[in-house]
XYZ file of C-alpha atoms in Angstrom:
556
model
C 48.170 138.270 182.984
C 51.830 137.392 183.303
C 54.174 136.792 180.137
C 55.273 132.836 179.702
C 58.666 131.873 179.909
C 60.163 128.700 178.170
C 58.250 126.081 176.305
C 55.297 123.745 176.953
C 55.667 120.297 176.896
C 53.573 120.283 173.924
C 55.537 122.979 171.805
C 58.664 121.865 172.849
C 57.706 118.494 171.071
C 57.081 120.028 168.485
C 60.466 122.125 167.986
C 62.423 118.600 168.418
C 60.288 117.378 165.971
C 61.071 120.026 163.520
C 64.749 120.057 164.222
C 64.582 116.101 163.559
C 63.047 116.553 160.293
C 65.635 119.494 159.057
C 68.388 117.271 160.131
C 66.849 114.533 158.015
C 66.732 116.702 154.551
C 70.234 118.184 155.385
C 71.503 114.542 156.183
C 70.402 113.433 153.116
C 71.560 116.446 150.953
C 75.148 116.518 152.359
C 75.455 112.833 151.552
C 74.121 113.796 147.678
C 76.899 116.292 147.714
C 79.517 113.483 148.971
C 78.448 110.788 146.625
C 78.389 113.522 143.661
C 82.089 114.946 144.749
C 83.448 111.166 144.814
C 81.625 110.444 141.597
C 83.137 113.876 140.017
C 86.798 112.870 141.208
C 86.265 109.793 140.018
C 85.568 110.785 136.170
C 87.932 112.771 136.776
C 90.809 110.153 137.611
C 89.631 107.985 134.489
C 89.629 110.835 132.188
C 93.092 111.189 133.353
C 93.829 107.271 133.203
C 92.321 107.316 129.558
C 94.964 110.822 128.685
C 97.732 108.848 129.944
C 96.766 105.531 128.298
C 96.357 107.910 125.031
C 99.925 109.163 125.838
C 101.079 105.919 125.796
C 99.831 103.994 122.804
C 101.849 106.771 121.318
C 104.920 106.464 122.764
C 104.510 102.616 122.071
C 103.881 103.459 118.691
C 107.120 105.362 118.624
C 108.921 102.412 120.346
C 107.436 99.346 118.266
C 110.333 98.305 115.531
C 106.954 97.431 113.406
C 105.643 101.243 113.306
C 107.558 102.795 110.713
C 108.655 106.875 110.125
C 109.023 108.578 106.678
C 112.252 107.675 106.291
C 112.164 104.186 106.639
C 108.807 103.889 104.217
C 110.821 105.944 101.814
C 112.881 103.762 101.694
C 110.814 100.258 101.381
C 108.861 102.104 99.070
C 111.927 102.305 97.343
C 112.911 99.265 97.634
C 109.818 97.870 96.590
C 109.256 100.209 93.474
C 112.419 99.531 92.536
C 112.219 95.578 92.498
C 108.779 95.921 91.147
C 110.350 97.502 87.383
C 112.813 94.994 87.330
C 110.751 91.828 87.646
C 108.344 93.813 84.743
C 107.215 91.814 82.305
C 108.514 92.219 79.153
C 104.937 92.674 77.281
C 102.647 95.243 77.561
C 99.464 94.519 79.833
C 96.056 96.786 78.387
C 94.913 99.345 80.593
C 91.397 97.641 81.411
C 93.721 94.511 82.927
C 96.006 97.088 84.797
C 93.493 98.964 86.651
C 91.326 95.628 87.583
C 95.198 94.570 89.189
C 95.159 97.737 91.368
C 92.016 97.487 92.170
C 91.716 93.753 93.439
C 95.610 94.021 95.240
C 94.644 97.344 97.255
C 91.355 95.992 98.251
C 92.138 92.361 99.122
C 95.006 93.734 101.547
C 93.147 96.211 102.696
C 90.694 94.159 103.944
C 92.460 91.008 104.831
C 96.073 92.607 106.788
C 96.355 92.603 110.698
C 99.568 93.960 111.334
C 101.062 97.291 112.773
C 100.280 100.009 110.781
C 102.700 102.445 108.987
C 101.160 106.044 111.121
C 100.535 106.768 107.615
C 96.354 107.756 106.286
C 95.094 106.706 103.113
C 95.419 109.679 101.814
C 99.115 110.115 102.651
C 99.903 106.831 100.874
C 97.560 108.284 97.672
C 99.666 111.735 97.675
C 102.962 109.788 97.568
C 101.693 106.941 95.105
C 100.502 110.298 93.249
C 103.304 111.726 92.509
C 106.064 108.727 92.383
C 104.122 107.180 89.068
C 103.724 110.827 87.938
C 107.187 111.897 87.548
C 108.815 108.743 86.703
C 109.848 106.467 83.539
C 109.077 103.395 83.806
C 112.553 102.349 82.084
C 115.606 102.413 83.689
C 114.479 103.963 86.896
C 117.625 103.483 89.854
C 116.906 102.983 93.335
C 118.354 106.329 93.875
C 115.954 107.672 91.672
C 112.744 106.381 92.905
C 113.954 107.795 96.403
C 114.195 110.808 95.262
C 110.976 111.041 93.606
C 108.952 109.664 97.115
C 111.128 112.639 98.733
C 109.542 115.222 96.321
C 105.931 113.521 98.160
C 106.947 113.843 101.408
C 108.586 115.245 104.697
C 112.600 115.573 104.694
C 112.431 115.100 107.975
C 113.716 111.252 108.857
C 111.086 110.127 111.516
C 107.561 111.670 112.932
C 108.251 113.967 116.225
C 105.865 112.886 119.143
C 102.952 115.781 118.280
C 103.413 114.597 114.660
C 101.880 111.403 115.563
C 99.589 112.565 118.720
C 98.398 115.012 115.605
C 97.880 111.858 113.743
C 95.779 110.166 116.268
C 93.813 113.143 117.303
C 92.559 114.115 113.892
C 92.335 110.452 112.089
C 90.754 107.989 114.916
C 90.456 105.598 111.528
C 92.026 103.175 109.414
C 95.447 103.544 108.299
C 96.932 100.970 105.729
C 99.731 98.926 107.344
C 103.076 98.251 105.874
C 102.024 95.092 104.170
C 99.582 96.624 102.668
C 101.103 99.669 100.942
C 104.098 97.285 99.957
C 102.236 94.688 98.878
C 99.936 96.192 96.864
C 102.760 98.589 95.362
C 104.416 95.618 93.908
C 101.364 93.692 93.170
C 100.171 96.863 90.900
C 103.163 97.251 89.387
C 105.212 94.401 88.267
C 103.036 93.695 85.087
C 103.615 97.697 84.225
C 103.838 98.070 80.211
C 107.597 98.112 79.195
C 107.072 100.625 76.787
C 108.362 104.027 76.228
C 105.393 105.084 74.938
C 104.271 108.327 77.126
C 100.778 108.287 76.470
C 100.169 104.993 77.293
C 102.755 105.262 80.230
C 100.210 108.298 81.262
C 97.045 105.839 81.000
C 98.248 103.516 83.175
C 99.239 106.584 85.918
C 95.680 107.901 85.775
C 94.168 104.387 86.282
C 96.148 104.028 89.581
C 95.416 106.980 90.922
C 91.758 106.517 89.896
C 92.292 103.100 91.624
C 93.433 104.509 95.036
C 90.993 107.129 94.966
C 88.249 104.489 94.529
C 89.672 102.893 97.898
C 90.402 105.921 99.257
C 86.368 106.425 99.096
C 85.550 103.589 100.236
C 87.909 103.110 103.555
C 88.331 106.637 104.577
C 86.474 108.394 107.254
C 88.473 111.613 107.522
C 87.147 114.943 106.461
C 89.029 117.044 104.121
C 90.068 119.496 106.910
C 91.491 116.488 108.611
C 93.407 114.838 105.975
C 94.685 119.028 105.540
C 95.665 119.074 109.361
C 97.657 115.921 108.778
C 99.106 116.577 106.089
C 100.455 119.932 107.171
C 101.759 118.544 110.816
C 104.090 116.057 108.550
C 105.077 116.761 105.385
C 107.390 120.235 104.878
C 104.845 123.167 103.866
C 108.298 125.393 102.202
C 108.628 127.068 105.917
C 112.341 126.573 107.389
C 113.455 123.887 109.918
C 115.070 124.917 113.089
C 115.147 122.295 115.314
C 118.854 121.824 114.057
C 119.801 125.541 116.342
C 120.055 125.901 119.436
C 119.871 129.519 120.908
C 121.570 128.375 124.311
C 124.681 127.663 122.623
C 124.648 130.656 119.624
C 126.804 132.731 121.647
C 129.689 129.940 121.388
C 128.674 127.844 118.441
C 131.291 128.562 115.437
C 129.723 126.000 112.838
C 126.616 124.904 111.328
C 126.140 121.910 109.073
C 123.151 121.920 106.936
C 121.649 118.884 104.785
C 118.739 119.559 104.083
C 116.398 122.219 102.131
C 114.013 123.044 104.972
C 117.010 123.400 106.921
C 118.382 126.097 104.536
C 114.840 127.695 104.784
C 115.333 127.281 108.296
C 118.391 129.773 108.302
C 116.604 132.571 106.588
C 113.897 132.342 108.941
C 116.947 132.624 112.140
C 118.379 135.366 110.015
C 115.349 137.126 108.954
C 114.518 137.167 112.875
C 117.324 138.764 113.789
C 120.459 136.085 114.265
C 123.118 137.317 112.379
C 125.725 134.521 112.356
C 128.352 136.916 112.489
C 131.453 135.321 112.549
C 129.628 131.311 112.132
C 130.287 129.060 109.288
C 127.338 127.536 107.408
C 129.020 124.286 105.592
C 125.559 123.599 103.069
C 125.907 119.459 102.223
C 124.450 118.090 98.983
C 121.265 115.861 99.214
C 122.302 114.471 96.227
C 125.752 112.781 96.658
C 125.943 111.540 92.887
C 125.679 115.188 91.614
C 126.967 116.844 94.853
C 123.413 119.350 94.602
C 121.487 120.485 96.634
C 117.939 120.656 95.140
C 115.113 122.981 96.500
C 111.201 122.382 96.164
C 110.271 123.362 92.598
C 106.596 124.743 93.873
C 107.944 127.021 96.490
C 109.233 130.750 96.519
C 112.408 131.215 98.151
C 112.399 133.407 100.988
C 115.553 135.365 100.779
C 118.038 134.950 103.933
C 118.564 138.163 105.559
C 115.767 140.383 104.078
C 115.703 143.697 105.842
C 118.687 146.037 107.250
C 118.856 145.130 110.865
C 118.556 141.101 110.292
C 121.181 140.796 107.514
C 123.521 137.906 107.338
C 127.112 138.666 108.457
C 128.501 135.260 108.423
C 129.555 132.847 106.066
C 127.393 130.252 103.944
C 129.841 127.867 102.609
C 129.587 125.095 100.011
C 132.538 123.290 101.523
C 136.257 123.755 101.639
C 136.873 121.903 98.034
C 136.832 124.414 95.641
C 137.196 121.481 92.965
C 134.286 120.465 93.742
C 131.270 123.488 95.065
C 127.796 122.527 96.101
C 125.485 122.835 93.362
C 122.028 124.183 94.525
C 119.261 123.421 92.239
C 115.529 124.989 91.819
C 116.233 128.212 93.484
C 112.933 130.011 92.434
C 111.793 134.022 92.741
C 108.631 134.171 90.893
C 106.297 135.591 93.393
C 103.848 138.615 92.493
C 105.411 141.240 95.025
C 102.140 142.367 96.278
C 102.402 141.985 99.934
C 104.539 142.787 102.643
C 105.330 139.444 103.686
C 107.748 136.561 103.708
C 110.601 139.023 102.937
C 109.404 139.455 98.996
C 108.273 142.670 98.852
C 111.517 144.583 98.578
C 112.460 148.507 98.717
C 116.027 149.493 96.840
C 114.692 152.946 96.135
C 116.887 155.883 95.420
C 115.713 158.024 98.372
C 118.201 155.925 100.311
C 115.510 154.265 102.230
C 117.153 151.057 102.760
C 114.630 148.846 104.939
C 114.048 146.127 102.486
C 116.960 145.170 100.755
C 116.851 142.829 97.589
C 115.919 139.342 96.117
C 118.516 136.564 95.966
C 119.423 133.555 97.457
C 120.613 136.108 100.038
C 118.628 139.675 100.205
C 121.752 141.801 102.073
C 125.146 140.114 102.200
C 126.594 142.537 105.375
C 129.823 143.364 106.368
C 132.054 140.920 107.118
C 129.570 138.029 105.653
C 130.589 135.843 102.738
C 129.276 133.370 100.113
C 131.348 130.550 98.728
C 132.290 127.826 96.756
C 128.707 127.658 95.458
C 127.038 126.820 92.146
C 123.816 128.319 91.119
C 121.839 126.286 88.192
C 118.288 126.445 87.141
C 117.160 129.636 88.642
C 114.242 131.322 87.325
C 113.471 134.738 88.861
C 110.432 135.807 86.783
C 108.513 138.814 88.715
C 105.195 140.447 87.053
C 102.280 142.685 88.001
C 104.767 144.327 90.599
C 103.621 147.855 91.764
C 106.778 148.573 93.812
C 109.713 151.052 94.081
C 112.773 149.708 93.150
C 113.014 146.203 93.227
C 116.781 145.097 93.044
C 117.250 141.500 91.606
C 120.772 139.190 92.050
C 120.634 135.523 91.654
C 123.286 135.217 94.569
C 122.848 138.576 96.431
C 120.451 141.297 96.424
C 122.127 143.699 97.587
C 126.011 143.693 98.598
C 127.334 145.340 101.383
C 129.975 145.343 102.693
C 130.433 141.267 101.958
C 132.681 138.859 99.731
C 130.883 136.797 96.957
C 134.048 133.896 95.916
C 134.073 131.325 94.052
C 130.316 131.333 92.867
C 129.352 129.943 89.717
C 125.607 130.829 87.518
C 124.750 128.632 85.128
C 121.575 127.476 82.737
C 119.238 130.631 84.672
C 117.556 133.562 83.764
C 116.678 136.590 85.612
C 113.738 138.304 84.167
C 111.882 141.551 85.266
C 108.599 142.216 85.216
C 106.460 142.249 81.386
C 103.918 144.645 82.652
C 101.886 147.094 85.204
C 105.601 148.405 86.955
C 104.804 151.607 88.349
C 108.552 152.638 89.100
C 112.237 151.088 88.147
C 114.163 147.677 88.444
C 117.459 146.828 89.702
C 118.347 143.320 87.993
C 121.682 141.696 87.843
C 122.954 138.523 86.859
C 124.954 137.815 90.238
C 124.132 140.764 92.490
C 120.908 142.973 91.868
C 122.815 146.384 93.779
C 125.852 147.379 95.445
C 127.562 149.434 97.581
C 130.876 147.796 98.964
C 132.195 144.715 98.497
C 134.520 142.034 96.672
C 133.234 139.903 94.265
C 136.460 137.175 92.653
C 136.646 134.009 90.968
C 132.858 133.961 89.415
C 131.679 132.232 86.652
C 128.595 133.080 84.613
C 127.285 131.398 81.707
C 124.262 130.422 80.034
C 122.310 133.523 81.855
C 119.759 135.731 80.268
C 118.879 139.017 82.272
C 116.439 141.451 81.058
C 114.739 144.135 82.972
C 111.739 145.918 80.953
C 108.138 146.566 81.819
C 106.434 149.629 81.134
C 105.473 152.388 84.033
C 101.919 152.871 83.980
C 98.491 153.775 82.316
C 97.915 157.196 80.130
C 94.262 158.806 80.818
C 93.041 157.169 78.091
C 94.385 153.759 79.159
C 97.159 153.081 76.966
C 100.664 151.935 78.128
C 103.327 154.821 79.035
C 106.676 153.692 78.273
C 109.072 155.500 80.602
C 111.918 153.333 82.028
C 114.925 155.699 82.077
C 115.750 154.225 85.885
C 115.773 150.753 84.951
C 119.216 148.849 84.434
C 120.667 145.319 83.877
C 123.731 143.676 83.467
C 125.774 140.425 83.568
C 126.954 140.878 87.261
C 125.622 144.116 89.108
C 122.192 145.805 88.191
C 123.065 148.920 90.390
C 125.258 150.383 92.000
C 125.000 152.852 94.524
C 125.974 153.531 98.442
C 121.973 152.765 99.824
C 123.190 154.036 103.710
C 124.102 157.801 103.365
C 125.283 157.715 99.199
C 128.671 158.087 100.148
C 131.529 156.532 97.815
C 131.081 152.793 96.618
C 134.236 150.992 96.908
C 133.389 147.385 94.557
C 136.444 145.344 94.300
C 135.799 142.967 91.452
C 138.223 139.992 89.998
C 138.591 137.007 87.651
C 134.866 137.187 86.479
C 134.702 135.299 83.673
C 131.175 135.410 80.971
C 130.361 132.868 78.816
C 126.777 133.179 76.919
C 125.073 135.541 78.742
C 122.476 138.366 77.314
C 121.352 141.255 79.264
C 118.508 143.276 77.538
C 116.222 146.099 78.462
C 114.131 148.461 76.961
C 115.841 151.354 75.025
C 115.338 153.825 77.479
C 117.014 151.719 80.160
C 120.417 151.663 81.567
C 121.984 148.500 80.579
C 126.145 147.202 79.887
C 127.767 144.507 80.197
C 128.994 144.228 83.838
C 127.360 146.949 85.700
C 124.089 148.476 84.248
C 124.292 151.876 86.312
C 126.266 153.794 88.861
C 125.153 156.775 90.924
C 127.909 159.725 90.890
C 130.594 156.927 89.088
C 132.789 156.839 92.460
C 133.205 153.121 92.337
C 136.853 152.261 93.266
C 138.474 148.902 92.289
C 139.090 147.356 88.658
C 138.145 144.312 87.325
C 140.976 141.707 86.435
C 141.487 138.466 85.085
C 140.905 138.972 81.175
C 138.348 141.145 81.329
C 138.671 145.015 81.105
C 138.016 147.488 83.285
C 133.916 148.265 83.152
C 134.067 151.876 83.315
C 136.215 152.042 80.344
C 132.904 151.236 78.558
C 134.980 148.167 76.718
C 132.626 145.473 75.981
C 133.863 141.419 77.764
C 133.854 138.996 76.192
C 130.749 136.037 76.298
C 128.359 139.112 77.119
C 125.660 140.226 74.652
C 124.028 143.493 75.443
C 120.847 144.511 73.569
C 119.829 148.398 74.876
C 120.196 151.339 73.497
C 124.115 151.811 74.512
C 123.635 155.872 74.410
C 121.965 155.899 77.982
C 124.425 153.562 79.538
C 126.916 155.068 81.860
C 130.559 155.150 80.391
């Protein structure tokens, strides 16, 4: 029987049949696929309509004259706060009455105000209502004043950046009180405020508004508090330093710096502290305070010294202007941190081994070669550092350790420097104006009003009592230490017209302590000290200095 070749009629039927049929189904699939591809680009294109539409409601935001940044509701809330004690009435209003007024005024505008909001939560407008009726008398309270207590509540910064207020709208998506409202109800709460100087009562009537706005805060609020945390941290200044005044494009051939504000002074340390030296820059610091020409940092935060290792010290010059009638006083500088931690340039190494990479604790840790600090006043510092388990701590109010620089024209007044009360495993370096030094001049300073003590005791016997053993500690009036750090080759200190006025250095008996310098390695330091005041290393006591240690162990 012969093999067939091709197809019967009958089969080949039924291959166009099949072929019909598979044509159908992939027909049909690859138009699924089309439709789900157009449907996909299409959620696509309005998910990128609805970004840029997002994008754009905050730019308007940014553009509408009724949107208001931090600086401008400082100041209305100034304004208002301000106009609100004046039109006070001149009786007292009970507590019950008061509280009933907050309540009604924040709720009614709450409830009833359509106009553009502020950018600013609930709990923004809480913090800063918070803290204004906290901190101030209700008698005789200046405009100036109540601006200055709203800028202890929020951001220095002048307006919200773009991300600020994307960061805003991201994490809120709720309510936010509008200008009218905070305004309003500001000066509806307050104008009937008890005219009393009576602090208790003063402190009733604080604790009913906050209890007040709380109450509202409950009740209008739909942020978490991990949002109202976010928010708060992407606008109001968290201690870190501001930058966005330096520009690293032009560092090479920028000569001067102008700084007004404190987070911008943080912001230096943080350039110098990450390597930009400023050497050969002027840094002109400009009171925030015209009426007392000051410059006041936060209270709550640690400084973080400016230049705080070898290899990012400063080597130019911070300046408190050219007038030296007239310096830049600089207010709340505060060291009080438990060195416990290598971080944020506290934890600081002046050992006698000669390793050098941590420096000191100051307003500036290493003051280079070539650098310089000037026409400055110092007032209410409080360097108070316990529970420290380090070697060698060296403590300045100005400079922690001096290099190489010039300290002129630098006044320290109303501070203390204290060392630590307890647990110190090692020594302290502690001086009224420079913790240690190597080379340097120091002319034309002022101290008064300055207590400096260095004292602790070293560690724990067997059976768990204190051992007292603090032969390598020293204080003084004006250098703790000093000793050549780098290779203990020769210090060469030139030191003039230092004048003391009230100041008490004290240790424990066992300590190295006098009345300028408390200790010098080898005794190689060349220069004098001039302008009425004798030569330290005759052992002659100044003038204006008390100095309580046992005088035996001093070096003479």
């Amino acid at each position: 029987m012969k093999n067939k070749k091709g197809f019967t009629l009958v089969e080949l039927v039924i291959v166009i049949a099949v072929i019909a049929i598979l044509a159908g189904v992939m027909i049909g699939t690859f138009a699924s696929v089309v439709k789900k591809a157009k449907e996909s680009a299409k959620a696509q294109e309005m998910a990128a309509a609805k970004q840029e539409q997002t994008a754009n409601d905050v730019i308007e935001k940014l553009n509408n004259s009724n949107w208001l940044g931090w600086e401008d509701f400082e100041e209305k809330l100034a304004e208002r706060l301000t106009k609100a004690y004046k039109e006070g009435s001149t009786t007292n209003v009970p507590v019950d009455a008061l509280q009933d007024a907050v309540k009604g005024a924040m709720a009614a505008y709450y409830a009833n105000a359509q106009l553009e909001n502020t950018g600013l939560t609930e709990q923004q407008v809480k913090t800063i209502i918070n803290d204004a009726f906290a901190k101030v008398s209700f008698t005789g309270v200046s405009a100036e004043q109540v601006k200055a207590i709203v800028n202890t509540a929020v951001s220095g910064t002048s307006t919200l950046t773009k991300s600020q207020v994307q960061a805003i709208v991201d994490a809120a998506q709720a309510k936010n009180l509008s200008l009218a409202q905070v305004t309003k109800a500001i000066a509806d709460a307050t104008k009937n405020f008890p005219t009393t100087e009576n602090v208790e009562e003063i402190n009733k009537a604080n604790a009913k508004i906050v209890a007040a706005i709380e109450t509202l805060d409950k009740k209008a609020s739909t942020l978490t508090a991990k949002q109202v945390e976010e928010i708060m941290k992407a606008v109001t200044w968290q201690g870190g330093g501001d930058t966005t005044w330096f520009d690293a494009a032009t560092y090479d051939s920028a000569k001067e710096y102008t700084l007004t504000k404190p987070e911008q002074v943080a912001g230096l340390a943080t350039l110098v502290n990450g390597g930009y030296n400023f050497e050969g820059k002027i840094v002109t610091l400009v009171a925030n305070n015209e009426t007392e020409n000051s410059l006041t940092l936060p209270e709550k935060e640690n400084w973080t010294p400016i230049g705080n290792t070898r290899g990012s010290e400063f080597k130019g010059t911070i300046s408190g202007g050219t007038d030296t009638t007239k310096p830049l006083v600089i207010k709340g500088l505060t060291l009080n941190e438990q060195f416990n931690a290598v971080k944020n340039g506290y934890l600081i190494n002046c050992s006698s081994t000669g390793n050098m990479d941590k420096v000191g604790v100051g307003f500036v840790a290493y003051l280079g070669e070539g650098a310089k600090l000037s026409n400055i006043v110092f007032e209410d510092v409080n360097v108070n550092i316990k529970d420290t388990k380090m070697d060698g701590i060296c403590f300045g109010v100005a400079v922690g350790y001096l290099d190489g620089g010039t300290i002129e024209n630098v006044t320290i007044r109303k501070s203390s420097t204290e060392g630590a009360t307890n647990k110190i495993s090692t020594v302290y370096r502690t001086g009224g104006l420079v913790g240690a030094a190597a080379n340097g001049t120091i002319k034309d300073v002022t101290i008064s009003d300055l207590t400096v003590q260095s004292k602790g005791y070293a560690g724990l016997h067997e059976n768990g009592k204190p051992y007292y053993e603090q032969a390598y500690c020293s204080a003084a009036a004006l250098i703790g230490y000093a000793r050549n750090f780098a290779n203990g080759g020769t210090i060469n200190l030139t030191i003039q017209n230092v004048t003391f006025n009230n100041v008490k250095v004290n240790a424990y008996s066992t300590s190295f302590a006098h009345e300028i310098i408390g200790q010098a390695d080898e005794r190689t330091i060349n220069g004098k000290l001039y302008g009425g005041n004798a030569d330290w290393d005759s052992g002659i006591a100044s003038t204006g200095i008390t100095c309580d240690a046992d005088t035996s162990a001093v070096v003479k």
